[in-house]
C-alpha positions as a Markdown table, in Angstrom:
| # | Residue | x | y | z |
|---|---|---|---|---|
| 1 | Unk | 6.6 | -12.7 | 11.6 |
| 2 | Unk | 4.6 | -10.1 | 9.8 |
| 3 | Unk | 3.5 | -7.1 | 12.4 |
| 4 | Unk | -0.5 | -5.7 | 11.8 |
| 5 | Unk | -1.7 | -2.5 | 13.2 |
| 6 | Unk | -4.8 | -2.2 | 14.1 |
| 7 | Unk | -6.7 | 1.1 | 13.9 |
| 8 | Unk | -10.5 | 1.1 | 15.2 |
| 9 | Unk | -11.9 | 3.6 | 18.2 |
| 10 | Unk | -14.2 | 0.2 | 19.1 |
| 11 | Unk | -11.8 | -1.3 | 21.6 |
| 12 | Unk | -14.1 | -4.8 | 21.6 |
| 13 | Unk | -13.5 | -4.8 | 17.8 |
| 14 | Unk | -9.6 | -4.6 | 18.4 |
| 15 | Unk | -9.8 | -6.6 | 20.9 |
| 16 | Unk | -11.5 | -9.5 | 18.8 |
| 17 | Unk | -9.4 | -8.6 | 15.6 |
| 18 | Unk | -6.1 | -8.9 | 17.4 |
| 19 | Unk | -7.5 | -12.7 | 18.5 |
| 20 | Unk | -8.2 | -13.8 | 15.1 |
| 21 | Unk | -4.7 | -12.2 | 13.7 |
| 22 | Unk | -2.4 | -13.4 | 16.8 |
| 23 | Unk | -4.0 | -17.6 | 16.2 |
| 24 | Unk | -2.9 | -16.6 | 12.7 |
| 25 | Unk | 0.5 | -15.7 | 14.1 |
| 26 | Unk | 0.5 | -12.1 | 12.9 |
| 27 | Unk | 1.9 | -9.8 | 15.4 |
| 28 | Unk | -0.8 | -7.5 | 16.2 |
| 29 | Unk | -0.3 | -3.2 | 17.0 |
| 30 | Unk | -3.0 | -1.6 | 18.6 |
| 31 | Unk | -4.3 | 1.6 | 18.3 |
| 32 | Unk | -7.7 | 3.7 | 18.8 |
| 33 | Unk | -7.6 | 6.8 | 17.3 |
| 34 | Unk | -5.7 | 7.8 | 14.1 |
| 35 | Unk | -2.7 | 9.9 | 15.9 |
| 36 | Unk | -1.9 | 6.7 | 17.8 |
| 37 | Unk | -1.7 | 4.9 | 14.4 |
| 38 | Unk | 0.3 | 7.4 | 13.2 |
| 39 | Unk | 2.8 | 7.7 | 16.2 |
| 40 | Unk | 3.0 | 3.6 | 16.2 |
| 41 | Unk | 4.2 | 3.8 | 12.2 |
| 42 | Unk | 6.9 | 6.3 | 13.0 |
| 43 | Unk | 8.2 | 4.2 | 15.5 |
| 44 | Unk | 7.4 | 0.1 | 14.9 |
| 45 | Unk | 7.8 | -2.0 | 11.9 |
| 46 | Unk | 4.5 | -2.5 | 10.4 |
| 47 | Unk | 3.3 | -4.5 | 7.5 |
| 48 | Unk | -0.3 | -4.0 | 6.9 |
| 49 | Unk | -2.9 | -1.6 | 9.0 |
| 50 | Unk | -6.2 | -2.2 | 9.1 |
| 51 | Unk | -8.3 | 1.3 | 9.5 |
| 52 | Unk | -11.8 | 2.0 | 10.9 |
| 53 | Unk | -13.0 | 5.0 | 8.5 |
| 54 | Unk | -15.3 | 6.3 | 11.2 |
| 55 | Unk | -13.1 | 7.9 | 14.1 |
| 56 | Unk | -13.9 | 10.3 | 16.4 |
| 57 | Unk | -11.3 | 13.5 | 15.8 |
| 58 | Unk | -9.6 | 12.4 | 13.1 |
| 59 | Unk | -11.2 | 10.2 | 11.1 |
| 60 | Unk | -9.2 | 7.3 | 8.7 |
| 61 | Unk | -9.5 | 8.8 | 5.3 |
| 62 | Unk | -7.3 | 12.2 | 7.4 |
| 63 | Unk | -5.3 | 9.4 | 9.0 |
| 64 | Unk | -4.6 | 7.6 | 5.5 |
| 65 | Unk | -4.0 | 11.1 | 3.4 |
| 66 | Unk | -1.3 | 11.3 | 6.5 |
| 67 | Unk | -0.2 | 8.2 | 6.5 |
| 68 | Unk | 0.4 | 7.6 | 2.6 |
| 69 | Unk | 2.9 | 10.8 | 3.1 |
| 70 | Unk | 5.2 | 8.4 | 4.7 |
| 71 | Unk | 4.4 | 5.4 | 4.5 |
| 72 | Unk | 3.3 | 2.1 | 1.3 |
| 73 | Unk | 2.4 | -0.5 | 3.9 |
| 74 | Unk | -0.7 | -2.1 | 2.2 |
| 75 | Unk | -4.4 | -0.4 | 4.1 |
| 76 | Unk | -7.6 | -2.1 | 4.7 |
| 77 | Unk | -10.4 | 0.3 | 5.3 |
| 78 | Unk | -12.5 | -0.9 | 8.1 |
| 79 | Unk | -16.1 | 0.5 | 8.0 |
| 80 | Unk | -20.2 | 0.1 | 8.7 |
| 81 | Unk | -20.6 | 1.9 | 5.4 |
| 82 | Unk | -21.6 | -0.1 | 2.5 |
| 83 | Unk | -21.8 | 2.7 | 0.2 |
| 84 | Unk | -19.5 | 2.9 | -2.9 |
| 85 | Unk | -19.1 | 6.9 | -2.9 |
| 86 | Unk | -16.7 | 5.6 | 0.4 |
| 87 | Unk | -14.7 | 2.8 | -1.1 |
| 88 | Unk | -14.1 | 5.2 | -3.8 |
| 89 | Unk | -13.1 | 7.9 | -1.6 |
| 90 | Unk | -10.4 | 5.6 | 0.4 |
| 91 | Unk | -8.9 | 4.2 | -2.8 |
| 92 | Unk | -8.3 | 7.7 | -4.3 |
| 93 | Unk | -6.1 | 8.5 | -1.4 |
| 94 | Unk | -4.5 | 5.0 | -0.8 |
| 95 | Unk | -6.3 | 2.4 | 0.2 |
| 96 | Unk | -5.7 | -1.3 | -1.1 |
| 97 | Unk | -8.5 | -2.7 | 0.2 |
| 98 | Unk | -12.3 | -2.4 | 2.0 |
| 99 | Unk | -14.2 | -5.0 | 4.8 |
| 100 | Unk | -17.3 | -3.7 | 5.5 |
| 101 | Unk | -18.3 | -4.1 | 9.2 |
| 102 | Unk | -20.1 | -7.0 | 10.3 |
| 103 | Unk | -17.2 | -8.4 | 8.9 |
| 104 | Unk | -16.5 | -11.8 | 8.3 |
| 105 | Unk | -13.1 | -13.5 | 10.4 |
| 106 | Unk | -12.5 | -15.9 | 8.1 |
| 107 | Unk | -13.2 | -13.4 | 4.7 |
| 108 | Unk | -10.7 | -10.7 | 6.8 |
| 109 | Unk | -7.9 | -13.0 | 7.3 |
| 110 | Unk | -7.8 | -14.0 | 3.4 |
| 111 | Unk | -7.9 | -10.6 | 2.7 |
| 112 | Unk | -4.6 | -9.8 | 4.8 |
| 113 | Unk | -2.8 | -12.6 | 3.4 |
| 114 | Unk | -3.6 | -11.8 | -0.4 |
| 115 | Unk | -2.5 | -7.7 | 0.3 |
| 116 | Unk | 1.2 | -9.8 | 2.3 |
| 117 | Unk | 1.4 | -12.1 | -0.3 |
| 118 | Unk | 1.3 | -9.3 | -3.5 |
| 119 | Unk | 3.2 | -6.4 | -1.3 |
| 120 | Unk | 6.0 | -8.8 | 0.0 |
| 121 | Unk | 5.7 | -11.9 | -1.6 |
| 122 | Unk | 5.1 | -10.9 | -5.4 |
| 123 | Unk | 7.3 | -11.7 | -8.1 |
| 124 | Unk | 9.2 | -14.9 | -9.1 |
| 125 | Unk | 13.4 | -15.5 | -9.5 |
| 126 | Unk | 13.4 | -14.7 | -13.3 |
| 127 | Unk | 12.4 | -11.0 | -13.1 |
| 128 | Unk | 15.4 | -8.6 | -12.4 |
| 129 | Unk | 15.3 | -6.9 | -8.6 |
| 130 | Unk | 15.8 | -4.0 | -9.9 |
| 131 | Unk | 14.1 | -2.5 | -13.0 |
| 132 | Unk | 15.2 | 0.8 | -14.6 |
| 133 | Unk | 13.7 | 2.7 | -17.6 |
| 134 | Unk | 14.7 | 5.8 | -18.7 |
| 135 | Unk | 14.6 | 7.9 | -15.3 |
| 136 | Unk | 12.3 | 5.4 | -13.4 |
| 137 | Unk | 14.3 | 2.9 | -11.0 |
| 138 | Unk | 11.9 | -0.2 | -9.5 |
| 139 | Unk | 13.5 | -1.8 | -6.6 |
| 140 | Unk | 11.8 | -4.7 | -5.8 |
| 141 | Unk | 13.4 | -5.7 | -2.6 |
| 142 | Unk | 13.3 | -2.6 | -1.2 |
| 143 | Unk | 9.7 | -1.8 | -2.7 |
| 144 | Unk | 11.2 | 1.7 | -3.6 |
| 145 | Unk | 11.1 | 3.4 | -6.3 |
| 146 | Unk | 13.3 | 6.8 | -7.8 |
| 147 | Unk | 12.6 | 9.1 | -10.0 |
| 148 | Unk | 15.8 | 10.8 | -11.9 |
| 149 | Unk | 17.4 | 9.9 | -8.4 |
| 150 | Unk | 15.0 | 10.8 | -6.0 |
| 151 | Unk | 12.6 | 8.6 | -4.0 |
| 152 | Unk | 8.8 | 8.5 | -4.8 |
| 153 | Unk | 6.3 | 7.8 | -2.3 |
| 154 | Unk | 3.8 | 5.4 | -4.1 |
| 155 | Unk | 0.7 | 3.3 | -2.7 |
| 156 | Unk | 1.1 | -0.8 | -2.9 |
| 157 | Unk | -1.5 | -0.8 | -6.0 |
| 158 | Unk | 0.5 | 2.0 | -7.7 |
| 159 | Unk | 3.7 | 0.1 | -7.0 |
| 160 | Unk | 2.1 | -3.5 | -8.6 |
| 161 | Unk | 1.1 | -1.1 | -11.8 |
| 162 | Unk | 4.1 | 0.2 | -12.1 |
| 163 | Unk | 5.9 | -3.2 | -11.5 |
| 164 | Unk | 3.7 | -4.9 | -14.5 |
| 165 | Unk | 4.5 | -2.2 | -16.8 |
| 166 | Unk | 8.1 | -1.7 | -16.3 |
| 167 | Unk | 8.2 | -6.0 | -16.5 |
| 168 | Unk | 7.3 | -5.7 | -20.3 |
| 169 | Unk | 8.1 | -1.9 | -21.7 |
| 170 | Unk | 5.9 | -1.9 | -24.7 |
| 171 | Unk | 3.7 | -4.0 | -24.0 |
| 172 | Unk | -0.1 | -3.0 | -24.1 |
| 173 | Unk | -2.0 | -4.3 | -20.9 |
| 174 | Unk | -5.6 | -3.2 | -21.1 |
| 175 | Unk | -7.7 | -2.3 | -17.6 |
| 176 | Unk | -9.0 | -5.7 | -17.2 |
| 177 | Unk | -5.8 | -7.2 | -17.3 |
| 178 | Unk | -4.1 | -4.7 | -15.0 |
| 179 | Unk | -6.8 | -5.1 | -12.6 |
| 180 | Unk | -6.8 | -9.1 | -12.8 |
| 181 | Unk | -3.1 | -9.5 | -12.1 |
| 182 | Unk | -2.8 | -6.5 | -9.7 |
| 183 | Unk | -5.9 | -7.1 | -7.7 |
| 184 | Unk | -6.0 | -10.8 | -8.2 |
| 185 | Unk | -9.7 | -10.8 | -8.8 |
| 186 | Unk | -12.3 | -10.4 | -11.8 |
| 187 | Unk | -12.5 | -7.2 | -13.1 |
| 188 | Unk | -16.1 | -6.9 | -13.8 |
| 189 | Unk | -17.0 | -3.0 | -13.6 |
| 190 | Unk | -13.8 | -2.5 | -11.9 |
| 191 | Unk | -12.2 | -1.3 | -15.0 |
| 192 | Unk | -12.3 | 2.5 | -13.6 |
| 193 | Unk | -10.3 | 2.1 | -10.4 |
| 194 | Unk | -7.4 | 0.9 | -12.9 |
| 195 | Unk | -8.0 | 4.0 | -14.6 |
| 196 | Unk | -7.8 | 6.5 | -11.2 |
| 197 | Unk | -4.4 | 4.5 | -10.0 |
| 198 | Unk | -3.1 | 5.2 | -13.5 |
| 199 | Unk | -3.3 | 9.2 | -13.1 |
| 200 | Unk | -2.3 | 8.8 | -9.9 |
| 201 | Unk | 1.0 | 7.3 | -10.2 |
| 202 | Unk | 1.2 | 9.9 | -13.6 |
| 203 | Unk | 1.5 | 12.5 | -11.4 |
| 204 | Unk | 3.9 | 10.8 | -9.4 |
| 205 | Unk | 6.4 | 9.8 | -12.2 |
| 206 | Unk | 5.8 | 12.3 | -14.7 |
| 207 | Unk | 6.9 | 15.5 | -15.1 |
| 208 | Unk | 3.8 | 16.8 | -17.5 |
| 209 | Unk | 0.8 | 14.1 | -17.1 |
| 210 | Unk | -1.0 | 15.4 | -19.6 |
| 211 | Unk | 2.0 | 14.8 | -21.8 |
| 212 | Unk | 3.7 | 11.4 | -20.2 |
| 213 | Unk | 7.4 | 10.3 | -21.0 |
| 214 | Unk | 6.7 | 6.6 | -19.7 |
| 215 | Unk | 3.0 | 5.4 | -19.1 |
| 216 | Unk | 1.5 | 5.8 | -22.3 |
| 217 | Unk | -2.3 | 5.4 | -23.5 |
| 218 | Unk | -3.0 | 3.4 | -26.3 |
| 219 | Unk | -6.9 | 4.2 | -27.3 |
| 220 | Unk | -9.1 | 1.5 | -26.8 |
| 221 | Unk | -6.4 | -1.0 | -25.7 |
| 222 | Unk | -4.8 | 0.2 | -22.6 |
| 223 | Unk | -1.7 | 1.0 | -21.6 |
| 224 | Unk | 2.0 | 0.4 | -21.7 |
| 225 | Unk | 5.7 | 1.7 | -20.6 |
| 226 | Unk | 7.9 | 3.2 | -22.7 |
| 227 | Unk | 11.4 | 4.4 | -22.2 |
| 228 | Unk | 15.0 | 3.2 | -22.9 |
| 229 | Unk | 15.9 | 0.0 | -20.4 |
């Protein structure tokens, strides 16, 4: 069983969201502010949270800049916003995902199983468990990933990047295709968010990202992984 905490200061919205996630047999956490998330992931297994943005005292982008310090569990942002300045805002700092409130259950529920399926599902028997290049470790079973030794915190998305990269060092995957196999969806105009998760895990894994060891541009293609396997 898969365990989903839910974050929303609206307790008739968790109330109906833990009904459509429990007939889907999800276990369900609630919480309804964004220190009670936080306590619940110190001290419960969670798999995915979904996060109302709006929150009185601290809202959900300060509960997912908190959260991401700890923790890579795939995050859909819950809000009444439609405006892209927000989704933009939440996937800088971490999020995998947006439902924009009136949301529908049916839409919601595909959207948690496609973030499962890619965060703890993804991959087939034929690629290695554990990936290595140069001093970047990939272990996909424990989702973890080391730099020269020591761990590095990375978001889901930046973690699937990384994944396709370190799959086939030297080959060139433009944005488009990043985002298709990453996101699983069509990357019409989406080209940019490939492009914001790149520098992102950059200055995770490298020690210069201006001058980069192991995810390296290729003008007008894309990009690709280099380093000694």
């Amino acid at each position: 069983m898969y365990n989903i905490l839910v974050c929303d200061d609206e307790r008739d919205i968790v109330s109906a969201l833990n009904i459509y996630l429990s007939s889907e047999n999800y276990g369900v956490f609630s919480a309804y502010s964004g220190q009670e998330m936080l306590q619940i992931m110190d001290t419960e297994t969670v798999h995915l949270v979904l996060l109302d943005v709006m929150m009185p005292g601290m809202d959900g982008i300060t509960a997912l800049k908190k959260l991401r310090e700890k923790h890579n569990v795939p995050v859909i942002m819950l809000t009444a916003k439609s405006e892209d300045t927000d989704k933009v805002l939440g996937l800088n700092i971490g999020a995998d995902d947006y439902v924009t409130k009136p949301f529908n259950p049916v839409e919601l529920l595909a959207r948690v199983k496609s973030q499962l399926r890619r965060y703890l599902l993804f991959g087939g028997n034929t690629t290695p468990a554990v990936l290595s290049i140069g001093g970047v470790e990939l272990d996909d079973s424990a989702k973890s990933v080391k730099l020269d030794g020591e761990e590095v915190a990375l978001t889901p998305k930046e973690f699937e990047i990384l994944r396709l990269l370190m799959q086939n060092p030297g080959k060139v995957y433009s944005p488009r295709e990043i985002y298709r196999q990453v996101w699983n969806d069509m990357p019409i105009g989406n080209e940019n968010t490939v492009a914001v998760h790149i520098r992102h895990l950059r200055e995770k894994i490298e020690i210069n990202p201006a001058e980069p060891r192991y995810i390296k541009v290729v003008w007008g293609q894309g990009y690709k992984m280099e380093g000694k396997q």
